[in-house]
Short mmCIF file of C-alpha atoms in Angstrom, two decimals:
data_model
loop_
_atom_site.label_atom_id
_atom_site.label_comp_id
_atom_site.label_asym_id
_atom_site.label_seq_id
_atom_site.Cartn_x
_atom_site.Cartn_y
_atom_site.Cartn_z
CA UNK A 1 8.34 -31.91 -45.66
CA UNK A 2 5.97 -30.84 -43.01
CA UNK A 3 5.79 -33.11 -40.07
CA UNK A 4 2.64 -35.19 -39.67
CA UNK A 5 1.02 -36.13 -36.44
CA UNK A 6 1.19 -39.62 -35.06
CA UNK A 7 -1.72 -41.76 -35.28
CA UNK A 8 -2.51 -44.10 -32.39
CA UNK A 9 -3.64 -47.73 -32.61
CA UNK A 10 -7.27 -46.66 -32.13
CA UNK A 11 -7.11 -44.45 -35.32
CA UNK A 12 -7.17 -40.89 -33.19
CA UNK A 13 -4.58 -38.37 -34.00
CA UNK A 14 -2.17 -37.42 -31.33
CA UNK A 15 -0.35 -34.24 -31.15
CA UNK A 16 3.49 -34.34 -30.54
CA UNK A 17 4.44 -33.64 -26.87
CA UNK A 18 6.30 -30.38 -27.89
CA UNK A 19 3.05 -29.06 -29.27
CA UNK A 20 0.92 -29.68 -26.25
CA UNK A 21 0.23 -26.91 -23.84
CA UNK A 22 -0.64 -27.78 -20.35
CA UNK A 23 -3.91 -25.86 -19.13
CA UNK A 24 -2.80 -23.80 -16.11
CA UNK A 25 -4.84 -24.94 -13.01
CA UNK A 26 -4.94 -23.74 -9.18
CA UNK A 27 -2.16 -24.70 -7.26
CA UNK A 28 -3.59 -24.21 -3.67
CA UNK A 29 -2.07 -25.99 -0.81
CA UNK A 30 -3.76 -26.20 2.41
CA UNK A 31 -2.33 -26.28 6.06
CA UNK A 32 -3.45 -26.18 9.74
CA UNK A 33 -2.34 -23.96 12.37
CA UNK A 34 -2.97 -22.40 15.54
CA UNK A 35 -2.15 -19.20 17.56
CA UNK A 36 -2.73 -17.91 21.01
CA UNK A 37 -3.91 -14.35 21.47
CA UNK A 38 -4.81 -12.95 24.64
CA UNK A 39 -4.72 -16.66 26.19
CA UNK A 40 -7.39 -17.59 23.52
CA UNK A 41 -6.14 -20.28 21.25
CA UNK A 42 -7.22 -19.86 17.54
CA UNK A 43 -7.26 -22.77 15.18
CA UNK A 44 -7.04 -21.68 11.60
CA UNK A 45 -6.67 -22.82 8.33
CA UNK A 46 -3.89 -21.31 5.64
CA UNK A 47 -4.47 -21.84 2.00
CA UNK A 48 -1.97 -20.52 -0.35
CA UNK A 49 -0.95 -20.81 -4.02
CA UNK A 50 -2.03 -19.26 -7.59
CA UNK A 51 -5.52 -19.08 -8.84
CA UNK A 52 -6.26 -18.90 -12.53
CA UNK A 53 -7.99 -15.78 -13.65
CA UNK A 54 -9.90 -16.29 -16.95
CA UNK A 55 -11.71 -14.23 -19.35
CA UNK A 56 -14.66 -14.48 -21.51
CA UNK A 57 -13.47 -14.39 -25.09
CA UNK A 58 -15.57 -13.52 -28.07
CA UNK A 59 -14.37 -13.81 -31.48
CA UNK A 60 -16.56 -11.99 -34.43
CA UNK A 61 -19.28 -11.93 -31.98
CA UNK A 62 -18.93 -15.85 -31.21
CA UNK A 63 -18.36 -16.87 -27.71
CA UNK A 64 -14.91 -18.73 -27.45
CA UNK A 65 -14.72 -19.89 -23.95
CA UNK A 66 -13.31 -18.89 -20.74
CA UNK A 67 -9.44 -18.21 -21.44
CA UNK A 68 -6.67 -18.32 -18.76
CA UNK A 69 -5.01 -15.01 -18.73
CA UNK A 70 -3.03 -14.82 -15.51
CA UNK A 71 -2.15 -16.78 -12.33
CA UNK A 72 -2.51 -14.73 -9.12
CA UNK A 73 -0.80 -15.82 -5.94
CA UNK A 74 -2.89 -15.59 -2.71
CA UNK A 75 -2.89 -16.54 0.76
CA UNK A 76 -5.97 -16.96 3.00
CA UNK A 77 -6.22 -17.44 6.67
CA UNK A 78 -9.69 -18.47 7.89
CA UNK A 79 -10.87 -19.16 11.45
CA UNK A 80 -11.84 -22.83 11.96
CA UNK A 81 -15.39 -23.36 13.11
CA UNK A 82 -16.54 -19.67 12.45
CA UNK A 83 -20.02 -18.79 11.03
CA UNK A 84 -19.29 -17.22 7.76
CA UNK A 85 -22.28 -15.14 7.89
CA UNK A 86 -21.02 -13.27 10.88
CA UNK A 87 -17.15 -13.83 10.29
CA UNK A 88 -15.73 -10.62 8.59
CA UNK A 89 -12.96 -11.24 6.01
CA UNK A 90 -10.36 -8.75 4.84
CA UNK A 91 -8.80 -8.58 1.30
CA UNK A 92 -5.52 -7.03 1.53
CA UNK A 93 -2.61 -5.82 -0.56
CA UNK A 94 0.07 -3.32 -0.77
CA UNK A 95 0.75 -0.94 -3.34
CA UNK A 96 3.80 0.40 -5.28
CA UNK A 97 2.57 -0.20 -8.03
CA UNK A 98 4.70 -3.13 -8.25
CA UNK A 99 4.90 -4.36 -4.63
CA UNK A 100 3.56 -7.66 -3.27
CA UNK A 101 1.56 -8.11 -0.10
CA UNK A 102 4.48 -9.15 1.93
CA UNK A 103 4.56 -5.91 4.11
CA UNK A 104 0.99 -6.21 5.27
CA UNK A 105 0.99 -9.82 5.47
CA UNK A 106 4.12 -10.11 7.53
CA UNK A 107 4.36 -6.78 9.01
CA UNK A 108 1.15 -6.23 10.77
CA UNK A 109 -1.81 -8.29 9.74
CA UNK A 110 -0.85 -12.06 9.34
CA UNK A 111 -0.89 -14.33 12.02
CA UNK A 112 2.90 -14.65 11.82
CA UNK A 113 5.29 -11.70 11.45
CA UNK A 114 8.82 -10.87 10.46
CA UNK A 115 11.49 -9.91 13.09
CA UNK A 116 13.07 -7.13 11.47
CA UNK A 117 14.03 -4.66 14.22
CA UNK A 118 13.46 -0.75 14.32
CA UNK A 119 15.54 2.13 13.55
CA UNK A 120 17.74 1.84 16.69
CA UNK A 121 17.98 -1.71 17.01
CA UNK A 122 17.89 -3.54 13.52
CA UNK A 123 17.84 -7.21 13.50
CA UNK A 124 20.98 -8.74 11.87
CA UNK A 125 20.99 -11.72 9.21
CA UNK A 126 19.70 -14.35 9.20
CA UNK A 127 16.48 -12.75 10.59
CA UNK A 128 13.61 -14.58 12.16
CA UNK A 129 9.68 -15.08 12.36
CA UNK A 130 7.37 -14.64 15.36
CA UNK A 131 3.85 -15.23 16.07
CA UNK A 132 1.81 -11.87 15.88
CA UNK A 133 -0.43 -11.53 18.87
CA UNK A 134 -1.63 -8.39 17.22
CA UNK A 135 -2.96 -10.17 14.19
CA UNK A 136 -6.14 -8.95 12.83
CA UNK A 137 -6.90 -12.64 12.36
CA UNK A 138 -8.31 -12.56 15.60
CA UNK A 139 -11.30 -10.63 14.43
CA UNK A 140 -11.27 -11.24 10.60
CA UNK A 141 -10.41 -13.82 8.06
CA UNK A 142 -7.63 -12.54 5.84
CA UNK A 143 -6.85 -12.83 2.07
CA UNK A 144 -3.50 -11.46 0.75
CA UNK A 145 -3.25 -10.76 -2.87
CA UNK A 146 -0.31 -10.26 -5.03
CA UNK A 147 -1.33 -8.52 -8.20
CA UNK A 148 0.16 -9.87 -11.45
CA UNK A 149 3.99 -9.65 -11.75
CA UNK A 150 4.35 -9.25 -7.96
CA UNK A 151 5.14 -12.27 -5.55
CA UNK A 152 4.41 -15.47 -7.45
CA UNK A 153 1.77 -13.86 -9.67
CA UNK A 154 2.32 -14.12 -13.57
CA UNK A 155 0.64 -13.68 -16.85
CA UNK A 156 -0.01 -16.99 -18.39
CA UNK A 157 2.13 -18.29 -21.53
CA UNK A 158 0.79 -16.01 -24.54
CA UNK A 159 -0.10 -13.38 -22.60
CA UNK A 160 1.42 -9.95 -22.03
CA UNK A 161 2.18 -9.00 -18.36
CA UNK A 162 2.18 -5.39 -19.48
CA UNK A 163 -1.85 -5.77 -20.20
CA UNK A 164 -2.03 -6.04 -16.37
CA UNK A 165 0.63 -3.02 -15.44
CA UNK A 166 -2.15 -0.05 -15.39
CA UNK A 167 -4.69 1.47 -13.38
CA UNK A 168 -8.04 -0.08 -14.86
CA UNK A 169 -6.60 -3.72 -15.57
CA UNK A 170 -5.07 -3.82 -12.21
CA UNK A 171 -8.56 -2.82 -10.51
CA UNK A 172 -10.36 -5.08 -12.62
CA UNK A 173 -7.76 -8.30 -12.20
CA UNK A 174 -7.71 -7.70 -8.15
CA UNK A 175 -11.45 -7.46 -8.19
CA UNK A 176 -11.92 -10.64 -10.08
CA UNK A 177 -9.78 -12.25 -7.28
CA UNK A 178 -12.13 -10.81 -4.66
CA UNK A 179 -15.15 -11.95 -6.54
CA UNK A 180 -13.81 -15.56 -7.15
CA UNK A 181 -12.66 -16.23 -3.51
CA UNK A 182 -16.07 -14.70 -2.24
CA UNK A 183 -18.01 -16.77 -4.47
CA UNK A 184 -15.69 -20.17 -3.99
CA UNK A 185 -15.79 -19.75 -0.26
CA UNK A 186 -19.62 -18.99 0.02
CA UNK A 187 -18.72 -15.39 1.73
CA UNK A 188 -21.26 -13.12 -0.11
CA UNK A 189 -23.10 -12.66 3.29
CA UNK A 190 -19.76 -12.19 5.27
CA UNK A 191 -18.93 -8.48 6.45
CA UNK A 192 -16.21 -7.45 3.81
CA UNK A 193 -13.42 -5.07 3.99
CA UNK A 194 -10.51 -4.18 1.72
CA UNK A 195 -7.26 -2.97 3.23
CA UNK A 196 -4.58 -1.35 1.00
CA UNK A 197 -1.20 0.33 1.67
CA UNK A 198 0.24 3.31 -0.35
CA UNK A 199 -0.60 2.86 -3.89
CA UNK A 200 -3.09 0.11 -2.54
CA UNK A 201 -5.02 2.81 -0.95
CA UNK A 202 -5.85 4.13 -4.15
CA UNK A 203 -6.59 0.71 -5.59
CA UNK A 204 -8.76 -0.15 -2.60
CA UNK A 205 -10.75 2.96 -3.03
CA UNK A 206 -11.14 2.15 -6.75
CA UNK A 207 -12.29 -1.13 -6.06
CA UNK A 208 -14.79 -0.04 -3.55
CA UNK A 209 -16.69 1.45 -6.63
CA UNK A 210 -15.63 -1.08 -8.94
CA UNK A 211 -17.00 -3.90 -6.89
CA UNK A 212 -20.51 -2.16 -6.30
CA UNK A 213 -20.90 -1.49 -9.84
CA UNK A 214 -19.62 -4.58 -11.45
CA UNK A 215 -20.58 -7.09 -9.23
CA UNK A 216 -23.03 -5.62 -6.81
CA UNK A 217 -20.60 -6.42 -3.82
CA UNK A 218 -20.79 -3.90 -1.27
CA UNK A 219 -17.96 -3.60 1.31
CA UNK A 220 -18.33 -2.80 4.87
CA UNK A 221 -15.32 -0.80 5.26
CA UNK A 222 -11.70 0.34 3.58
CA UNK A 223 -8.53 0.12 5.73
CA UNK A 224 -6.04 2.64 4.16
CA UNK A 225 -2.64 2.62 5.58
CA UNK A 226 -0.47 5.58 4.30
CA UNK A 227 -2.96 6.89 2.08
CA UNK A 228 -2.62 8.67 -1.27
CA UNK A 229 -5.93 8.98 -3.20
CA UNK A 230 -4.75 11.92 -5.21
CA UNK A 231 -1.39 11.70 -7.01
CA UNK A 232 -1.46 15.48 -7.49
CA UNK A 233 -0.80 15.98 -3.84
CA UNK A 234 2.46 13.99 -3.55
CA UNK A 235 4.03 14.43 -7.29
CA UNK A 236 6.29 17.73 -7.43
CA UNK A 237 5.84 18.81 -11.11
CA UNK A 238 5.86 22.14 -12.73
CA UNK A 239 3.17 24.16 -12.26
CA UNK A 240 1.75 22.13 -9.37
CA UNK A 241 2.75 23.85 -5.90
CA UNK A 242 0.40 21.80 -3.71
CA UNK A 243 2.73 19.11 -2.59
CA UNK A 244 5.38 21.93 -1.61
CA UNK A 245 2.95 23.03 1.24
CA UNK A 246 1.51 19.64 1.95
CA UNK A 247 5.04 18.06 2.72
CA UNK A 248 6.07 20.68 5.17
CA UNK A 249 4.41 18.93 8.33
CA UNK A 250 6.44 15.81 7.55
CA UNK A 251 9.36 17.59 7.05
CA UNK A 252 8.81 19.31 10.55
CA UNK A 253 8.31 15.95 12.24
CA UNK A 254 11.46 14.57 10.64
CA UNK A 255 13.57 17.65 11.38
CA UNK A 256 12.19 17.35 14.98
CA UNK A 257 13.14 13.59 15.37
CA UNK A 258 16.69 14.39 14.31
CA UNK A 259 16.87 17.21 16.89
CA UNK A 260 16.33 20.47 15.06
CA UNK A 261 13.62 21.59 17.06
CA UNK A 262 15.25 21.39 20.41
CA UNK A 263 13.07 20.24 23.48
CA UNK A 264 9.80 21.33 21.96
CA UNK A 265 6.92 18.86 21.85
CA UNK A 266 6.30 17.18 18.51
CA UNK A 267 2.62 18.12 18.65
CA UNK A 268 3.29 22.01 18.97
CA UNK A 269 5.86 21.75 16.09
CA UNK A 270 3.21 19.83 13.82
CA UNK A 271 0.32 22.29 14.80
CA UNK A 272 2.57 25.38 13.80
CA UNK A 273 3.68 23.55 10.58
CA UNK A 274 0.05 22.69 9.62
CA UNK A 275 -1.01 26.22 10.25
CA UNK A 276 1.79 27.70 7.94
CA UNK A 277 1.07 24.90 5.30
CA UNK A 278 -2.47 25.80 4.92
CA UNK A 279 -2.18 29.50 5.01
CA UNK A 280 1.15 31.52 4.80
CA UNK A 281 2.97 29.14 2.42
CA UNK A 282 0.46 28.71 -0.30
CA UNK A 283 -0.35 32.37 -0.30
CA UNK A 284 3.52 33.19 -0.93
CA UNK A 285 3.91 30.54 -3.60
CA UNK A 286 0.99 31.79 -5.63
CA UNK A 287 2.18 35.36 -5.15
CA UNK A 288 5.35 34.87 -6.99
CA UNK A 289 7.00 37.99 -8.21
CA UNK A 290 4.53 39.94 -6.40
CA UNK A 291 5.99 38.98 -3.10
CA UNK A 292 7.75 41.85 -1.22
CA UNK A 293 11.18 41.38 -0.24
CA UNK A 294 10.15 41.81 3.45
CA UNK A 295 7.35 39.16 3.06
CA UNK A 296 9.52 36.82 1.40
CA UNK A 297 12.29 37.19 4.15
CA UNK A 298 9.73 36.24 6.61
CA UNK A 299 8.50 33.05 4.83
CA UNK A 300 11.92 31.84 4.22
CA UNK A 301 12.94 32.19 7.82
CA UNK A 302 9.85 30.14 8.81
CA UNK A 303 10.08 27.47 6.43
CA UNK A 304 13.80 27.12 7.36
CA UNK A 305 12.77 27.18 11.16
CA UNK A 306 10.20 24.34 10.44
CA UNK A 307 12.16 22.37 8.03
CA UNK A 308 15.50 22.52 9.85
CA UNK A 309 17.16 23.52 6.79
CA UNK A 310 19.17 26.65 6.11
CA UNK A 311 17.46 30.16 5.10
CA UNK A 312 20.06 30.16 2.35
CA UNK A 313 18.88 26.65 0.88
CA UNK A 314 15.27 27.72 1.29
CA UNK A 315 15.86 30.94 -0.63
CA UNK A 316 18.08 29.26 -3.39
CA UNK A 317 15.20 26.57 -4.06
CA UNK A 318 12.58 29.43 -4.26
CA UNK A 319 10.64 28.27 -1.28
CA UNK A 320 9.75 24.90 -3.16
CA UNK A 321 11.49 22.00 -0.98
CA UNK A 322 11.20 18.86 -3.03
CA UNK A 323 10.94 15.89 -1.01
CA UNK A 324 13.95 13.71 -2.03
CA UNK A 325 16.13 16.97 -1.91
CA UNK A 326 15.06 17.42 1.58
CA UNK A 327 16.01 14.13 2.93
CA UNK A 328 19.48 14.37 1.27
CA UNK A 329 19.85 17.89 2.59
CA UNK A 330 18.72 17.75 6.26
CA UNK A 331 21.68 16.09 7.62
CA UNK A 332 24.24 16.89 4.87
CA UNK A 333 26.73 18.33 7.40
CA UNK A 334 26.66 14.97 9.18
CA UNK A 335 27.41 12.76 6.06
CA UNK A 336 23.91 11.30 6.45
CA UNK A 337 20.60 11.24 4.49
CA UNK A 338 17.22 10.34 5.97
CA UNK A 339 14.94 7.72 4.75
CA UNK A 340 11.96 8.73 2.33
CA UNK A 341 9.64 5.76 3.44
CA UNK A 342 10.62 6.53 7.10
CA UNK A 343 12.28 9.77 8.05
CA UNK A 344 13.52 8.16 11.40
CA UNK A 345 16.05 6.08 9.50
CA UNK A 346 19.48 7.49 8.20
CA UNK A 347 22.41 5.98 6.40
CA UNK A 348 25.94 7.30 5.00
CA UNK A 349 25.98 9.32 1.64
CA UNK A 350 29.27 8.63 0.31
CA UNK A 351 29.00 11.81 -2.09
CA UNK A 352 28.49 14.82 0.10
CA UNK A 353 27.52 17.01 -2.96
CA UNK A 354 24.75 14.75 -4.13
CA UNK A 355 21.36 16.47 -4.76
CA UNK A 356 19.42 13.24 -4.37
CA UNK A 357 20.11 10.46 -2.18
CA UNK A 358 21.64 7.30 -3.39
CA UNK A 359 19.91 4.79 -1.04
CA UNK A 360 16.56 4.82 0.98
CA UNK A 361 17.60 3.59 4.41
CA UNK A 362 14.07 2.92 5.51
CA UNK A 363 13.59 0.22 2.57
CA UNK A 364 17.32 -1.30 2.59
CA UNK A 365 17.18 -1.72 6.49
CA UNK A 366 14.21 -4.03 6.56
CA UNK A 367 13.86 -5.67 3.08
CA UNK A 368 16.37 -8.41 3.75
CA UNK A 369 14.21 -9.43 6.70
CA UNK A 370 10.97 -9.57 4.99
CA UNK A 371 12.65 -11.45 1.97
CA UNK A 372 14.23 -14.08 4.35
CA UNK A 373 11.29 -14.47 6.42
CA UNK A 374 8.63 -14.94 3.74
CA UNK A 375 10.87 -17.28 1.47
CA UNK A 376 11.22 -19.45 4.57
CA UNK A 377 7.66 -19.21 5.68
CA UNK A 378 6.02 -20.08 2.53
CA UNK A 379 8.05 -23.14 2.11
CA UNK A 380 8.44 -24.50 5.58
CA UNK A 381 5.33 -23.53 7.24
CA UNK A 382 2.78 -22.99 4.36
CA UNK A 383 4.20 -25.87 2.26
CA UNK A 384 3.87 -24.16 -0.92
CA UNK A 385 6.80 -24.66 -3.41
CA UNK A 386 7.34 -22.62 -6.49
CA UNK A 387 10.91 -21.94 -8.01
CA UNK A 388 9.89 -18.50 -9.36
CA UNK A 389 11.61 -15.81 -7.39
CA UNK A 390 9.22 -13.96 -5.27
CA UNK A 391 9.06 -10.59 -6.40
CA UNK A 392 8.78 -8.14 -3.33
CA UNK A 393 9.20 -5.01 -5.36
CA UNK A 394 9.19 -4.78 -8.96
CA UNK A 395 10.85 -1.82 -10.44
CA UNK A 396 10.05 -2.69 -13.90
CA UNK A 397 6.25 -2.76 -13.18
CA UNK A 398 6.71 0.63 -11.19
CA UNK A 399 8.51 2.08 -14.21
CA UNK A 400 6.18 1.24 -16.84
CA UNK A 401 2.95 1.43 -14.85
CA UNK A 402 0.14 3.03 -17.08
CA UNK A 403 -1.92 5.71 -16.10
CA UNK A 404 -3.72 6.27 -19.45
CA UNK A 405 -7.12 6.68 -18.14
CA UNK A 406 -5.95 10.02 -16.52
CA UNK A 407 -4.24 11.72 -19.25
CA UNK A 408 -3.93 15.34 -18.91
CA UNK A 409 -4.96 15.36 -15.19
CA UNK A 410 -3.75 14.09 -11.89
CA UNK A 411 -4.30 10.34 -11.04
CA UNK A 412 -7.32 10.80 -8.42
CA UNK A 413 -10.06 8.42 -6.99
CA UNK A 414 -11.58 10.90 -4.99
CA UNK A 415 -14.52 10.95 -7.09
CA UNK A 416 -14.96 7.05 -7.20
CA UNK A 417 -14.67 6.89 -3.47
CA UNK A 418 -17.04 9.64 -2.97
CA UNK A 419 -19.58 8.03 -5.35
CA UNK A 420 -19.13 4.74 -3.57
CA UNK A 421 -19.83 6.29 -0.28
CA UNK A 422 -22.96 8.01 -1.33
CA UNK A 423 -24.29 4.68 -3.08
CA UNK A 424 -23.30 2.60 -0.03
CA UNK A 425 -23.77 5.11 3.14
CA UNK A 426 -22.90 2.27 5.28
CA UNK A 427 -19.24 1.88 3.81
CA UNK A 428 -16.74 3.17 6.79
CA UNK A 429 -13.12 4.29 6.01
CA UNK A 430 -10.32 3.95 8.32
CA UNK A 431 -6.94 6.08 7.31
CA UNK A 432 -3.96 5.24 8.92
CA UNK A 433 -0.97 7.73 8.75
CA UNK A 434 2.60 7.97 9.91
CA UNK A 435 4.03 11.25 10.96
CA UNK A 436 7.72 10.40 9.61
CA UNK A 437 6.26 9.26 6.53
CA UNK A 438 8.00 10.83 3.46
CA UNK A 439 6.40 8.94 0.61
CA UNK A 440 2.60 9.63 1.37
CA UNK A 441 2.60 12.63 3.96
CA UNK A 442 -0.11 12.52 6.44
CA UNK A 443 -1.15 16.31 5.84
CA UNK A 444 -1.56 15.44 2.07
CA UNK A 445 -4.10 12.80 3.06
CA UNK A 446 -5.83 14.85 5.36
CA UNK A 447 -6.31 17.29 2.41
CA UNK A 448 -7.76 14.63 0.15
CA UNK A 449 -10.13 13.40 2.67
CA UNK A 450 -11.36 16.71 3.16
CA UNK A 451 -12.22 16.85 -0.45
CA UNK A 452 -14.50 13.88 -0.63
CA UNK A 453 -17.84 14.69 -2.24
CA UNK A 454 -20.23 13.08 0.51
CA UNK A 455 -22.95 14.98 2.63
CA UNK A 456 -22.47 16.00 6.40
CA UNK A 457 -24.03 12.85 7.69
CA UNK A 458 -21.33 10.64 6.04
CA UNK A 459 -18.53 12.66 7.30
CA UNK A 460 -18.37 10.53 10.61
CA UNK A 461 -17.73 7.50 8.45
CA UNK A 462 -14.32 8.28 7.96
CA UNK A 463 -11.78 8.14 10.93
CA UNK A 464 -7.93 8.58 11.06
CA UNK A 465 -5.28 7.28 13.19
CA UNK A 466 -1.70 8.66 13.71
CA UNK A 467 1.42 7.05 14.61
CA UNK A 468 5.07 8.15 15.60
CA UNK A 469 6.37 6.10 12.78
CA UNK A 470 6.83 6.05 9.12
CA UNK A 471 5.24 4.72 5.71
CA UNK A 472 5.27 1.01 7.29
CA UNK A 473 4.22 2.37 10.55
CA UNK A 474 4.29 -1.16 12.01
CA UNK A 475 8.06 -1.31 11.89
CA UNK A 476 7.82 0.75 14.78
CA UNK A 477 6.68 -1.83 17.65
CA UNK A 478 4.58 0.52 19.84
CA UNK A 479 2.88 1.74 16.77
CA UNK A 480 2.42 -1.85 15.55
CA UNK A 481 0.58 -2.78 18.80
CA UNK A 482 -1.67 0.21 18.86
CA UNK A 483 -2.39 -0.17 14.98
CA UNK A 484 -3.53 -3.93 15.80
CA UNK A 485 -5.87 -2.61 18.18
CA UNK A 486 -7.05 0.35 16.08
CA UNK A 487 -7.81 -2.16 13.17
CA UNK A 488 -9.70 -4.55 15.28
CA UNK A 489 -11.90 -1.82 16.75
CA UNK A 490 -12.77 -0.54 13.22
CA UNK A 491 -13.62 -4.01 11.55
CA UNK A 492 -15.68 -4.77 14.77
CA UNK A 493 -17.58 -1.65 14.58
CA UNK A 494 -18.24 -1.64 10.81
CA UNK A 495 -19.18 -5.35 10.41
CA UNK A 496 -22.89 -4.61 11.50
CA UNK A 497 -22.90 -8.11 13.02
#
């Protein structure tokens, strides 16, 4: 027989406990802190936890309420006593897709930073935390966002995580977090910025257009760290020769770092590589079989000289050096491979015949420090408890990410950013690039920025900064200090207050 619900003494029907479902609610925790920056004590409030995203639901044209769809983890830092109409706020996230915001949070922007060491002095376990005197908090409030399925963010019960693992739903959900936080904290009149790293730059550019068109929320600026706005510039695929040229200056920089260019200055090597990558190499690649033998020999020699590879190797790969192959090949005779995220790093390769390296030293050397630091910090200092694993990098999300919006063409937000800048001519864009970044090469970013469809008078709205470091350029201490100054200067100049 089917079970019948219990009837209470007042005659009402009670649902069995097993059948009850608790409605998800925000679980934000607030704590007070202070930090001294340039002999100035800053008192600030930290608020961290998960906020519930809801969606207006219609069934057969009838409104059926605001249904919870996901719980998104955020950490916000606000300066105590500041005027919200003049105090900027910066919304920040990393990329992947599938990455949490831990890197920007504890690497460069937040008031506390991980002690990870650098390429020549890596920090051993158990690692540590320190105050970050270069924090952007000295100039802007900060809100770090972990997209669904990263960090502690999850879809709610009964919902599909995959519904958020795609270009458009990702932009919409992160945009909703920004709208909610702005509204709940009465910050619509604050100067507003969005900071993204790697895929997060693509998300940030798309958000600038989405927030304008969907909510009328106009930004003051975008901070794009390790920028990639057009995937066609970094994805090596059949018929797409563009990356083979755009990666060459980065190959040359990494080769220079590892002693393949003698005592030449890095700037001279990069200038030569950029000229070659913009003229001779693209011409040679498009010539194909029409390239004369002596012309090919000249291109092979120059490409080998710039990249530090042998002429034999360059010839065998038909002038097309794929990036992971490069990191595996450059130091093969030493039994080493270089990092992809940061070509300064190296690690041992157990199989000297491999075509693709088995480990990215730039990630494996620092991820332990970030993981330990965050898992301590969130509980001991921010006082937030959650038994879920904090997903720093979700390979499942990366592997299953949907780009269905771009079927048959490269994933690009150049048009979106161009349109956002034309509609909002006050929108400023700061692009930060690392010379040793083998994931989002600086010359590819330069190429894309040059393709923005904006009038001449808006060209000055874009500025670039370069660092002798990799993808997470703040791992390099000198770069982190300089980047702190550069980001602060950009936010102050673009705040219009």
